[in-house]
Amino acid sequence: MSDITADGLVTGSPTRIADVVAKSLVKRRAKEKRFRMYGIAAVAIGIGFVLLMFGTILNKGLPAFWQSTFRLDVTFDAAALNLPTRPVREEGQSMAAFQQTLYEWQNQVTMANWNGLIQTSLQKYLPDAKPASRLRALVSSGERFRLRDMVLADPNLVGQTVTVDLLADANVDVWLKGNIDRDLADNQYLLSPDQRAWSDQLYEQGVIRMAFATSLFTNVDSRSSPASAGLLGAMIGSLFMMLIVILVAVPIGVLAAIYLEEFAPKNRLTDLIEVNINNLAAVPSIVFGLLGAAVFINWMKLPLSAPIVGGLVLTLMTLPTIIIATRAALKAVPPSIRQAALGLGASRSQSVFHHVLPLARPGILTATIIGVAQALGETAPLLLIGMSAFVANVATTPFEQSTALPVQIYLWQANEARNFFEARTSAAIILLLAMMMMLNAFALVLRRRFERRW
Amino acid sequence: MKFATLASASALALSVVAFTAPASAQGRDTIQIAGSSTVLPFASIVAEEFGNAFSNFKAPVVGSGGTGGGLKQFCEGTGDNTIDIANASRAIKKAEVEACNKNGVKQIVEVQFGFDGIVFASATGKAQFALEPKHVYAAIAAQVPVDGKMVANPYTKWSQVDKSLPDQEIVLVIPASNHGTREVFEEKVIHPGAVSYPEIKALKGDEQKKAILGFRQDGRVIEIAGDYTETLARLAAQNDAVGVFGLSFYDQNKDKLQVATVGGVTPSLETIAEGKYPVSRPLFFYVKGEHIGKVPGLEEYAAYFLNADISGSGSPLVEAGLIPLDDAKRAEVLKAVKARTVAQGS
């Protein structure tokens, strides 16, 4: 034991003190080292999980961007199709009546034997395949409408031979990609043994090849021909919702923040408001979904499954985020700027709008983008307002029914054609993540370029 | 100020959005459907084909929510933001018809379009099951009769229930009560299984009901509120489990599932259509008569659904796992739709 005198000097053996210090030093260093190790381990575990997640998703999803596609020479044989002649508007026929006959004609065109064309062109490669209808089933069933649309767009095609890319059936894609075990018993496959053999044969001949899956971007969801299921409808739906969030949440949020930060008196009421805004930011998103269903659909009578409702619900969810972040950005502008403006005779609103707000803009923009990115990935509230429906149309206004990207992922993962949609779902996830990362990177760039520090 | 103009422009846009909303909600031109998740794949296929076949109508929008949820939405009233069609994997109930009527939905047109089988399936590579309803009951009930007395379920392995069954732990993955499938499962499997015991047959009223539908709570019965993919994931995690699936789901996933026979009959399109396989049910959708003529294409959709090329044998729906009605019955249903015969409920 060493004694410490009143003036702080240590009496007794000096070596013993050095020992104590040295001993504790080892301990302290070890502690420091340990703590760093914990830190590194925590970071490594975090990165490990992220890499694992991205790895599995990329591994599963990337192959789905390429899809088994037939390249066929299709002859639009006039005799085989036997198309009705396009009606001509008669003298004195009203526009509505003409439109009606035009619809009827189009419906008849749809009924023509488009599948027969596909069957004939396939038989060129496998003349011995019997029954031919089973051979035709290798092509996705919705592709007949592609041929129809080609002819509707250009009637002169009838009689000509055109090289067309047609999607293979989902089961063919699953088989060729090896997404289903190749050694199962015959009755465990959806394709018959001869269909599997034909697929392999056509793949070797180069009739079927892996082409970039443009269908993923140009088609809407499909259940009758899963191979052509795409994300266009969902992407448009998400886009509409994001626009609504930006148009509604940003002005309301920014104005509320400006008022609270710059103009509002500091009293109990504004304190209460502030506390509640913070509370609102912590409310689980599903609650906003319930609220949206009650207010926007049942009370305001907005249409079901429409992006307008989804957008408004997401707006409610994003508002607190934007208000809080905008207030923080305003707070970061030094008071000297306001004082200088006021001192030079500016009014309070002039000082805010001419000086404070421009300086806070990068912060506000960043907050908005992050809020929008968060809203883009939100699923739960959308399920409650009926946006999980199967929609085979592309919405042209926010009032038409639509799905959204995250909901589409939810729907696809539950699809019964599991072998095909597992990869498709991962591809959709990759797209969604890519969009989020782009938004976040954009926010980062804005912050880096425009942020000013004092 | 630039920012101020931006702000006022977006405020303007906001008010435009808010005010045009009610206006454009009028005169919906897309049929809105909700309900049973069993019917959803079939209805979606028809919706898509309908949109392709009729250039003057848009493809209907098909939502889920379960039979009960769909009918509840259906009965909320008439008007543009109520649904036009409810998909159901059971017939509408009297109480639901009354709820509908109270809210002004009086013309409930019932359309039966086929059957669906409910199958028991286990993971491939495990033992084959040949089940009887009484086996399932004995495996699932909280209390079972042993030597004339009701005792807490003593069975932990299938082989203890019946010697013919595999020596495998009892784990049953069944749909939760939000699914229409659950009701059919109880009615067509559990009930007949239970009353095959004279002790339970002798019970009366509520006491009998309790004995039949009281399921064990020791973790061997797993209820799934989600869809069949979730049940399948359960089977992948718990290899011993036996799951309850729709026939169409099983058909699409034969690489992972093997089906059990019930009463010695293997479920298939044929055995269910012939009525040999006991666990099947009719599938319906209900059309809101008040909306016919207001929402374009509603009656055409119902008629199109009953077209032989859509739901007859060899049609896309049958390929997707639907068990079709015979032609005579389909014609009869179509006639009732055209006449707008109102459903009474059961």
mmCIF file of N, CA and C in Angstrom, chain A residues 11 25 41 49 89 191 254 302 343 395 416 420:
data_model
loop_
_atom_site.group_PDB
_atom_site.id
_atom_site.type_symbol
_atom_site.label_atom_id
_atom_site.label_comp_id
_atom_site.label_asym_id
_atom_site.label_seq_id
_atom_site.Cartn_x
_atom_site.Cartn_y
_atom_site.Cartn_z
ATOM 1 N N THR A 11 4.172 8.613 -1.479
ATOM 2 C CA THR A 11 5.318 8.157 -0.707
ATOM 3 C C THR A 11 5.397 6.653 -0.802
ATOM 4 N N LEU A 25 -1.929 -1.083 -16.950
ATOM 5 C CA LEU A 25 -1.760 -0.718 -18.348
ATOM 6 C C LEU A 25 -2.051 -1.909 -19.253
ATOM 7 N N ALA A 41 -15.968 -7.156 -34.954
ATOM 8 C CA ALA A 41 -16.847 -8.324 -35.091
ATOM 9 C C ALA A 41 -18.266 -7.878 -35.426
ATOM 10 N N PHE A 49 -24.160 -10.421 -42.956
ATOM 11 C CA PHE A 49 -25.590 -10.636 -43.206
ATOM 12 C C PHE A 49 -26.019 -9.969 -44.505
ATOM 13 N N ARG A 89 -66.610 2.283 -91.791
ATOM 14 C CA ARG A 89 -67.735 3.080 -91.308
ATOM 15 C C ARG A 89 -68.663 3.414 -92.468
ATOM 16 N N LEU A 191 -44.400 -31.194 -67.059
ATOM 17 C CA LEU A 191 -44.198 -31.477 -68.480
ATOM 18 C C LEU A 191 -44.122 -32.988 -68.671
ATOM 19 N N VAL A 254 -42.962 20.629 -45.477
ATOM 20 C CA VAL A 254 -42.006 21.738 -45.414
ATOM 21 C C VAL A 254 -42.664 22.969 -44.799
ATOM 22 N N LEU A 302 -62.976 7.074 -52.150
ATOM 23 C CA LEU A 302 -61.986 6.947 -53.225
ATOM 24 C C LEU A 302 -61.984 5.497 -53.705
ATOM 25 N N GLY A 343 -31.680 42.454 -39.593
ATOM 26 C CA GLY A 343 -30.977 43.700 -39.325
ATOM 27 C C GLY A 343 -30.944 44.615 -40.530
ATOM 28 N N ALA A 395 -52.236 1.026 -65.116
ATOM 29 C CA ALA A 395 -52.997 2.208 -64.724
ATOM 30 C C ALA A 395 -52.529 3.407 -65.548
ATOM 31 N N GLU A 416 -48.456 -20.176 -56.801
ATOM 32 C CA GLU A 416 -48.352 -21.631 -56.688
ATOM 33 C C GLU A 416 -47.336 -22.219 -57.676
ATOM 34 N N PHE A 420 -41.039 -21.425 -60.848
ATOM 35 C CA PHE A 420 -40.810 -20.324 -61.772
ATOM 36 C C PHE A 420 -40.747 -18.990 -61.041
#
